[in-house]
């Protein structure tokens, strides 16, 4: 009996790994049978779950709520600027006939379930094939990449998170900008001529009640009643003071992975125009492609197969990571993934490993967006 | 009618229905209660409890069925949990080979040890079928937490498993 069970397990694992339709059919049928039982149990156990959450998570939720409010205020201004930039970028891409995310349809779905396993990281969505969702489609939220669809029934679908050990996707990583030594701030000396009148007035001596009035530039008026021992002097002095003014350099916001090499057009002759900066495409920092792979719960995903070369520039922390796209990639290009959190250099030809901080917070997902994007190779003919 | 009741009351049907109910608790309530971020393994508990209640072979079969049902709702390769839970049930049932009537604390120890072994075995089995990255330091926390929880519920779970697996008396009467 034990041997039969073991052989059956091996057979099932083999069939499943080879994407057998039989196994998928059995799973679908079981899902249909199990769903009502699960719903019923969910109704019964909901109060207990809520009580558990209320007891354990209340304090944390309050703190998180306050932190999020602060963050929201900070983000509002940035979001407006970002929206303007995105619009501009889309217009440029459209002008050049390049693909953009704006042209891809999407479906918003809510997370209604989570994997009951300690090992796999999957969520269940309340939308499925009837909404156009297919296996392999990319899932994002407002911040960035979340994962991909690994299973889809008529009304439900399963998302594998980007941190799952089985998840992998091609990404692009920006290299560090070349460090530029900024010159010392300019010091301009402006000389301003000032005329200062200093009057030395000798108070009345009290003798004979003589008074002296001093006016700038005026000649001295000396009272005749002043005794020779007492002198009332009035002097006019012209001095030149030197004021040093330091003009600050124009400030530039630097985004890692992008160095604003630029051409500066001078102001129009005779006109008081501002300087216009035009980005130089030849000076843009090159980007490398690699493979992003999940590493499981509590561990950041890593990027393999990147090469650190002198010619392309160094790999450093903080640079943005976006999807690479391509004819066979399941994700469209330039979808935000996150930033490089750490660069782990390895000996030999293995190349460095990059740990990535995902832009999307996968621990507090509620609504997500499924991009109805399929590469040409995946669309059935 | 007798035949219908016989089917309903057969150990196989009871085990399947018990599996459905336990699985529904696993995917709802026990999916929310995550002490130390660990999902408590109710399906594994009943697999081990079946072994303790009805012996190694019954434990292996029940564990296999429960594991297969668990695999149906996971994205992991089908059959992986089945083989691991089957092994856990068999291992827990081994306690009956050493003692005639296991005391309650023996049952608890058997369930806890089998649970910990199964939790540690799962990533290893995954590695064999090509699913990498599950082996890590976190696995120790998962094993200890699951073992402790299953130890607490071992005795009542063994009673429920015994109810499901032992042939009812009425069926024997109808069979005559």
XYZ file of C-alpha atoms in Angstrom:
557
model
C 0.000 0.000 0.000
C 2.764 2.428 0.956
C 4.583 1.725 -2.303
C 1.400 2.350 -4.296
C 0.912 5.713 -2.572
C 4.515 6.678 -3.221
C 4.299 5.748 -6.889
C 1.015 7.624 -7.243
C 2.627 10.727 -5.756
C 5.555 10.520 -8.133
C 3.185 10.081 -11.064
C 1.099 13.093 -10.018
C 4.152 15.309 -9.488
C 5.483 14.318 -12.902
C 2.161 14.989 -14.603
C 1.804 18.358 -12.898
C 5.334 19.469 -13.723
C 4.663 18.606 -17.354
C 1.528 20.815 -17.306
C -0.871 17.955 -17.757
C -4.433 18.914 -18.636
C -5.689 16.067 -16.451
C -4.184 17.545 -13.294
C -5.490 21.022 -14.162
C -8.961 19.571 -14.729
C -8.919 17.752 -11.401
C -7.845 20.948 -9.653
C -10.627 22.960 -11.311
C -13.265 20.368 -10.404
C -12.089 20.171 -6.822
C -12.061 23.969 -6.630
C -15.681 24.088 -7.789
C -16.704 21.483 -5.196
C -14.685 23.001 -2.388
C -15.660 26.648 -2.903
C -19.130 26.440 -1.221
C -17.706 24.602 1.777
C -14.991 27.220 2.104
C -17.488 30.080 1.861
C -19.664 28.544 4.550
C -16.704 28.037 6.863
C -15.563 31.572 6.160
C -18.920 32.936 7.307
C -18.755 30.862 10.490
C -15.142 31.662 11.345
C -15.148 35.332 10.332
C -15.907 36.645 13.849
C -13.004 34.664 15.278
C -10.644 35.953 12.562
C -11.787 39.509 13.130
C -11.344 39.185 16.882
C -7.833 37.830 16.397
C -6.938 40.677 14.090
C -8.530 43.214 16.408
C -6.539 42.011 19.398
C -3.183 41.709 17.685
C -3.173 44.308 14.949
C -5.019 47.289 16.431
C -2.010 49.183 17.796
C 0.037 48.483 14.728
C -2.770 49.624 12.461
C -3.080 52.927 14.324
C 0.638 53.599 13.963
C 0.548 52.610 10.334
C -2.435 54.837 9.712
C -0.646 57.882 11.131
C 2.490 57.116 9.172
C 0.466 56.693 6.000
C -1.243 60.045 6.519
C 2.146 61.728 6.741
C 3.329 59.877 3.700
C 0.214 60.835 1.760
C 0.792 64.524 2.372
C 4.370 64.208 1.128
C 3.366 62.193 -1.877
C 0.616 64.478 -3.133
C 2.958 67.085 -4.562
C 5.274 64.466 -5.969
C 2.393 62.656 -7.599
C 1.299 65.747 -9.478
C 4.810 66.341 -10.782
C 5.159 62.665 -11.650
C 1.833 62.614 -13.497
C 2.977 65.557 -15.603
C 6.255 63.788 -16.363
C 4.499 60.554 -17.258
C 2.183 62.369 -19.615
C 5.114 64.067 -21.256
C 6.960 60.755 -21.580
C 3.902 59.099 -23.112
C 3.574 61.882 -25.645
C 7.222 61.473 -26.576
C 6.867 57.699 -26.865
C 3.761 58.116 -29.000
C 5.561 60.611 -31.238
C 8.358 58.112 -31.758
C 6.020 55.163 -32.247
C 7.266 53.319 -29.157
C 5.071 51.081 -26.980
C 3.789 52.494 -23.695
C 1.904 51.096 -20.735
C -0.922 53.527 -21.441
C -2.064 51.458 -24.394
C -2.475 48.257 -22.402
C -5.914 47.372 -21.087
C -6.149 46.312 -17.473
C -8.610 44.820 -15.021
C -8.832 45.871 -11.401
C -9.327 42.945 -9.040
C -9.562 42.457 -5.307
C -7.599 39.936 -3.314
C -10.011 37.503 -1.729
C -7.723 34.760 -0.504
C -4.192 33.867 0.392
C -2.193 30.674 0.108
C -2.530 28.540 3.237
C 1.033 27.319 2.819
C 4.180 28.410 4.634
C 6.170 28.122 1.450
C 4.294 29.384 -1.599
C 3.301 33.023 -1.896
C 0.097 33.280 -3.833
C -3.088 35.315 -3.614
C -6.494 34.645 -5.059
C -8.280 37.354 -7.053
C -12.010 37.801 -7.527
C -11.660 38.098 -11.319
C -10.901 35.349 -13.806
C -11.128 34.318 -17.419
C -14.486 36.037 -17.854
C -12.695 39.370 -17.326
C -10.029 38.536 -19.871
C -7.423 37.330 -17.398
C -5.100 34.604 -18.668
C -2.229 32.655 -17.150
C 1.028 34.596 -17.300
C -0.427 38.092 -17.242
C 1.352 40.675 -15.121
C -0.167 42.000 -11.915
C 0.697 45.437 -10.553
C -0.604 47.897 -8.025
C -0.203 51.648 -7.776
C 3.429 51.314 -6.758
C 4.811 48.699 -9.121
C 5.115 45.049 -10.056
C 3.300 42.583 -7.805
C 3.553 39.254 -9.620
C 1.947 37.198 -12.342
C -1.150 35.099 -12.868
C -0.407 31.396 -12.481
C -3.906 29.975 -12.625
C -7.229 31.268 -13.902
C -10.721 29.856 -13.689
C -13.868 31.543 -14.950
C -14.346 33.863 -11.978
C -11.138 33.470 -9.995
C -7.419 33.681 -10.622
C -4.255 33.080 -8.637
C -1.365 35.537 -8.454
C 2.155 34.382 -7.694
C 4.023 37.165 -5.927
C 7.343 38.443 -7.210
C 8.975 37.188 -4.014
C 7.963 33.562 -4.633
C 10.995 31.325 -5.286
C 9.414 30.180 -8.543
C 9.007 33.717 -9.900
C 11.452 35.105 -12.461
C 11.326 37.983 -14.931
C 13.742 39.926 -17.122
C 14.536 43.382 -15.773
C 16.649 46.393 -16.613
C 18.927 48.020 -14.051
C 20.381 51.483 -14.389
C 24.055 51.873 -13.665
C 25.431 54.479 -11.341
C 26.047 57.903 -12.725
C 29.707 58.813 -13.106
C 30.693 60.844 -10.079
C 31.167 64.469 -11.011
C 33.305 66.627 -8.753
C 31.406 69.783 -8.229
C 33.524 72.937 -8.308
C 33.732 75.205 -5.334
C 30.964 77.755 -5.121
C 31.634 80.880 -7.041
C 32.579 83.930 -5.075
C 31.748 87.237 -6.578
C 33.029 90.383 -5.083
C 30.850 93.369 -5.465
C 32.201 96.689 -4.480
C 29.697 99.226 -3.353
C 30.754 102.740 -2.711
C 29.177 104.223 0.336
C 29.444 107.592 1.823
C 29.341 107.675 5.512
C 29.316 110.775 7.510
C 30.851 110.547 10.836
C 30.475 113.451 13.096
C 32.436 113.889 16.145
C 30.568 116.250 18.288
C 32.011 117.593 21.330
C 29.323 118.261 23.769
C 28.920 121.706 24.999
C 31.275 122.433 27.683
C 28.706 124.311 29.555
C 30.823 127.319 29.468
C 29.027 130.289 28.122
C 26.263 128.058 26.783
C 27.726 127.755 23.349
C 26.095 125.271 20.970
C 27.486 123.636 17.929
C 25.467 122.302 15.048
C 27.091 119.971 12.653
C 25.749 119.279 9.206
C 27.291 116.808 6.834
C 29.582 118.419 4.418
C 29.175 121.669 6.067
C 31.995 123.765 7.058
C 32.827 124.193 10.594
C 31.054 126.681 12.584
C 32.959 127.745 15.454
C 31.657 129.973 18.046
C 33.729 132.825 18.908
C 32.924 132.499 22.522
C 34.664 129.236 22.825
C 37.717 129.460 24.881
C 40.883 128.476 23.181
C 41.271 125.396 25.250
C 38.043 123.944 24.003
C 37.806 122.777 20.443
C 34.700 121.798 18.666
C 35.581 119.752 15.634
C 33.360 118.611 12.876
C 34.740 116.213 10.258
C 33.273 114.670 7.126
C 34.652 111.292 6.136
C 34.015 109.284 2.995
C 34.693 105.557 3.286
C 34.522 102.655 0.846
C 33.229 99.372 2.202
C 33.572 96.021 0.468
C 30.732 93.521 0.656
C 31.282 89.915 -0.401
C 28.223 88.108 -1.808
C 28.290 84.377 -2.524
C 25.942 83.333 -5.332
C 24.673 79.791 -4.889
C 24.995 77.285 -7.755
C 21.724 76.281 -9.359
C 20.429 73.207 -7.556
C 19.721 70.024 -9.456
C 17.741 67.025 -8.215
C 19.758 63.978 -9.064
C 18.064 60.650 -9.748
C 20.371 57.695 -9.359
C 20.942 55.947 -12.632
C 20.355 59.111 -14.612
C 22.928 61.808 -15.015
C 21.594 64.969 -16.545
C 24.386 65.599 -19.008
C 23.113 68.575 -20.852
C 23.652 71.196 -23.451
C 22.907 74.656 -22.255
C 21.722 77.170 -24.744
C 22.808 80.693 -23.958
C 20.237 83.407 -23.497
C 19.184 85.132 -26.663
C 21.349 88.077 -27.524
C 19.913 91.259 -26.320
C 17.123 89.488 -24.451
C 16.884 88.584 -20.829
C 16.020 84.939 -21.392
C 16.492 81.902 -19.157
C 18.905 79.168 -19.991
C 17.353 76.078 -21.556
C 18.807 72.671 -20.779
C 18.501 69.939 -23.382
C 19.336 66.378 -22.248
C 22.093 64.766 -24.256
C 21.042 61.238 -25.183
C 24.634 60.244 -25.807
C 25.438 60.921 -22.186
C 22.632 58.833 -20.693
C 23.860 56.109 -18.380
C 23.527 52.670 -19.977
C 21.231 50.089 -18.459
C 21.879 46.407 -18.062
C 19.441 43.546 -18.199
C 19.259 40.687 -15.722
C 16.839 38.161 -14.285
C 14.839 39.032 -11.179
C 14.115 35.981 -9.025
C 12.062 35.652 -5.860
C 13.629 34.058 -2.785
C 10.676 33.363 -0.540
C 8.944 34.923 2.427
C 10.889 37.618 4.254
C 13.720 37.760 1.713
C 14.218 40.369 -0.964
C 14.278 39.221 -4.589
C 17.617 39.198 -6.357
C 18.827 39.999 -9.841
C 21.265 37.606 -11.492
C 23.203 37.679 -14.725
C 24.267 41.301 -14.549
C 27.824 42.238 -15.304
C 29.784 45.010 -13.648
C 32.126 46.435 -16.249
C 34.206 49.560 -16.229
C 32.853 50.546 -19.591
C 29.199 50.434 -18.556
C 29.727 51.939 -15.140
C 29.346 50.564 -11.643
C 26.243 48.985 -10.150
C 25.163 50.710 -6.993
C 22.373 50.888 -4.450
C 19.303 52.972 -5.044
C 19.149 52.751 -8.812
C 15.716 51.968 -10.268
C 14.800 48.552 -11.622
C 12.185 48.219 -14.373
C 10.957 45.347 -16.501
C 12.920 44.691 -19.656
C 10.024 43.681 -21.874
C 10.821 41.976 -25.142
C 9.048 39.725 -27.592
C 8.928 36.760 -25.195
C 8.577 38.514 -21.866
C 5.235 38.221 -20.094
C 5.534 41.794 -18.794
C 5.603 44.922 -20.915
C 8.750 47.025 -20.800
C 9.484 49.781 -18.281
C 7.117 48.656 -15.574
C 8.468 49.818 -12.209
C 9.825 46.954 -10.105
C 11.759 48.693 -7.344
C 15.238 49.855 -6.463
C 18.509 48.084 -5.816
C 18.889 47.621 -2.070
C 22.306 45.951 -1.969
C 25.023 44.917 -4.358
C 26.680 41.610 -3.507
C 29.918 41.251 -5.417
C 31.011 37.727 -6.227
C 34.376 36.456 -7.237
C 35.125 35.143 -10.684
C 32.910 35.529 -13.703
C 29.636 34.988 -11.842
C 28.943 38.708 -11.737
C 27.329 40.561 -8.873
C 23.975 39.778 -7.274
C 21.616 42.664 -6.702
C 19.061 42.586 -3.909
C 15.942 44.504 -4.841
C 13.504 46.436 -2.669
C 10.174 46.057 -4.423
C 8.241 49.272 -4.922
C 4.956 47.521 -4.165
C 4.303 46.578 -0.554
C 3.312 42.929 -0.893
C 2.308 42.592 2.745
C -0.677 44.891 2.498
C -2.253 44.238 -0.848
C -5.946 44.759 -1.377
C -6.742 45.873 -4.907
C -4.436 45.076 -7.785
C -4.383 45.712 -11.518
C -3.986 42.867 -13.971
C -2.449 44.053 -17.233
C -4.213 42.298 -20.091
C -0.924 42.035 -21.885
C 0.308 38.994 -23.702
C 3.454 38.932 -25.804
C 3.042 37.995 -29.420
C 4.515 34.551 -28.780
C 1.816 33.725 -26.217
C -1.230 34.714 -28.256
C -2.826 31.583 -29.758
C -3.123 31.690 -33.532
C -31.375 3.193 1.606
C -29.194 0.839 3.636
C -26.629 0.996 0.887
C -26.754 4.804 0.901
C -26.180 4.952 4.644
C -23.462 2.377 4.326
C -21.664 4.602 1.848
C -22.195 7.710 3.918
C -20.936 6.056 7.067
C -17.998 4.293 5.508
C -14.554 5.382 6.779
C -13.568 6.564 3.284
C -16.530 8.952 3.024
C -16.071 10.161 6.567
C -12.398 10.769 5.977
C -13.109 12.667 2.768
C -15.774 14.823 4.434
C -13.518 15.405 7.424
C -10.782 16.418 4.996
C -13.087 18.934 3.292
C -14.088 20.504 6.585
C -10.523 20.621 7.895
C -9.292 22.069 4.593
C -11.937 24.781 4.732
C -10.737 25.723 8.221
C -7.168 25.653 6.973
C -7.880 28.058 4.124
C -10.038 30.443 6.151
C -9.523 30.678 9.909
C -6.048 29.185 10.123
C -4.939 31.264 7.190
C -5.643 34.369 9.280
C -4.212 33.181 12.577
C -0.516 33.332 11.897
C 1.514 33.304 15.103
C 5.072 34.491 14.294
C 3.943 34.706 10.673
C 3.575 30.932 10.453
C 0.542 29.226 8.922
C -0.531 26.504 11.337
C -0.855 23.147 9.603
C -4.250 21.721 10.468
C -4.206 19.245 7.568
C -0.888 17.896 8.778
C -2.255 17.644 12.305
C -5.087 15.366 11.191
C -2.747 13.307 9.036
C -0.544 12.615 12.045
C -3.541 12.159 14.350
C -4.931 9.501 11.996
C -1.697 7.571 12.282
C -1.764 7.789 16.065
C -5.442 6.748 16.162
C -5.488 3.932 13.632
C -1.955 2.809 12.893
C 0.772 3.437 10.364
C -1.015 2.238 7.240
C -4.235 4.136 7.954
C -2.120 7.179 8.820
C -0.252 6.961 5.524
C -3.451 6.649 3.471
C -5.214 9.466 5.344
C -2.142 11.638 5.121
C -1.933 10.962 1.404
C -5.596 11.924 0.872
C -5.352 15.039 3.042
C -2.125 16.037 1.350
C -3.682 15.575 -2.069
C -6.630 17.759 -1.067
C -4.211 20.380 0.227
C -2.283 20.256 -3.045
C -5.498 21.014 -4.925
C -5.679 24.498 -3.370
C -1.958 25.236 -3.577
C 0.146 26.126 -6.559
C 2.854 23.675 -5.528
C 3.275 20.542 -7.641
C 0.350 18.161 -7.099
C 1.380 15.145 -5.040
C 4.156 16.845 -3.093
C 2.148 17.494 0.068
C 0.509 14.098 -0.422
C 3.788 12.215 -0.161
C 5.027 14.342 2.760
C 1.770 14.131 4.743
C 1.552 10.401 3.969
C 5.020 9.936 5.409
C 4.069 11.979 8.486
C 0.954 9.859 9.037
C 3.001 6.675 8.691
C 5.641 7.963 11.084
C 3.080 9.028 13.696
C 1.405 5.634 13.424
C 4.706 4.017 14.305
C 3.957 4.762 17.950
C 1.411 1.910 17.923
C 4.150 -0.527 17.004
C 5.972 0.179 20.234
C 3.129 0.426 22.744
C -0.213 -1.352 22.860
C -2.315 1.548 24.166
C -0.484 4.797 23.736
C -0.799 7.239 26.624
C -1.917 10.808 25.873
C 1.539 12.259 26.239
C 2.976 9.662 23.875
C 0.411 10.724 21.283
C 1.389 14.353 21.749
C 5.075 13.597 21.294
C 4.399 11.435 18.235
C 2.280 14.121 16.575
C 4.777 16.889 17.382
C 7.757 14.940 16.055
C 5.933 13.864 12.896
C 4.791 17.426 12.252
C 8.275 18.851 12.644
C 9.712 16.157 10.381
C 7.084 16.811 7.697
C 7.656 20.564 7.789
C 11.399 20.040 7.364
C 10.878 17.378 4.724
C 8.632 19.499 2.504
C 11.318 21.941 1.280
C 13.680 19.014 0.732
C 11.051 17.222 -1.371
C 10.431 20.474 -3.254
C 14.132 20.704 -3.997
C 14.047 17.215 -5.497
C 11.311 18.225 -7.953
C 13.133 21.452 -8.855
C 11.431 24.015 -6.636
C 14.373 25.874 -5.131
C 14.634 28.492 -2.403
C 12.407 27.060 0.349
C 15.225 25.884 2.574
C 16.269 28.653 4.911
C 16.637 29.550 8.546
C 12.937 30.403 8.732
C 12.069 26.732 8.312
C 13.150 26.088 11.920
C 10.656 28.642 13.255
C 7.934 27.141 11.062
C 8.725 23.599 12.249
C 8.785 24.511 15.945
C 5.591 26.587 15.798
C 3.652 23.986 13.830
C 4.878 21.170 16.066
C 3.889 23.065 19.222
C 0.431 23.867 17.891
C -0.185 20.329 16.673
C 1.009 18.945 20.001
C -1.619 21.021 21.811
C -4.412 19.716 19.598
C -3.078 16.173 19.213
C -5.431 14.423 21.631
C -8.761 15.894 20.394
C -7.615 15.504 16.787
C -6.802 11.840 17.421
C -10.328 11.299 18.798
C -11.913 12.897 15.723
C -9.651 10.888 13.430
C -10.606 7.696 15.258
C -14.290 8.508 14.768
C -13.701 8.953 11.043
C -11.539 5.899 10.507
C -13.079 3.205 12.664
C -15.883 1.247 11.035
C -19.240 2.054 12.666
C -21.249 -0.679 14.382
C -24.470 -0.005 12.438
C -22.768 -0.727 9.137
C -21.762 -4.111 10.473
C -25.420 -4.827 11.354
C -26.626 -3.845 7.874
C -23.935 -5.931 6.303
C -25.397 -9.049 7.859
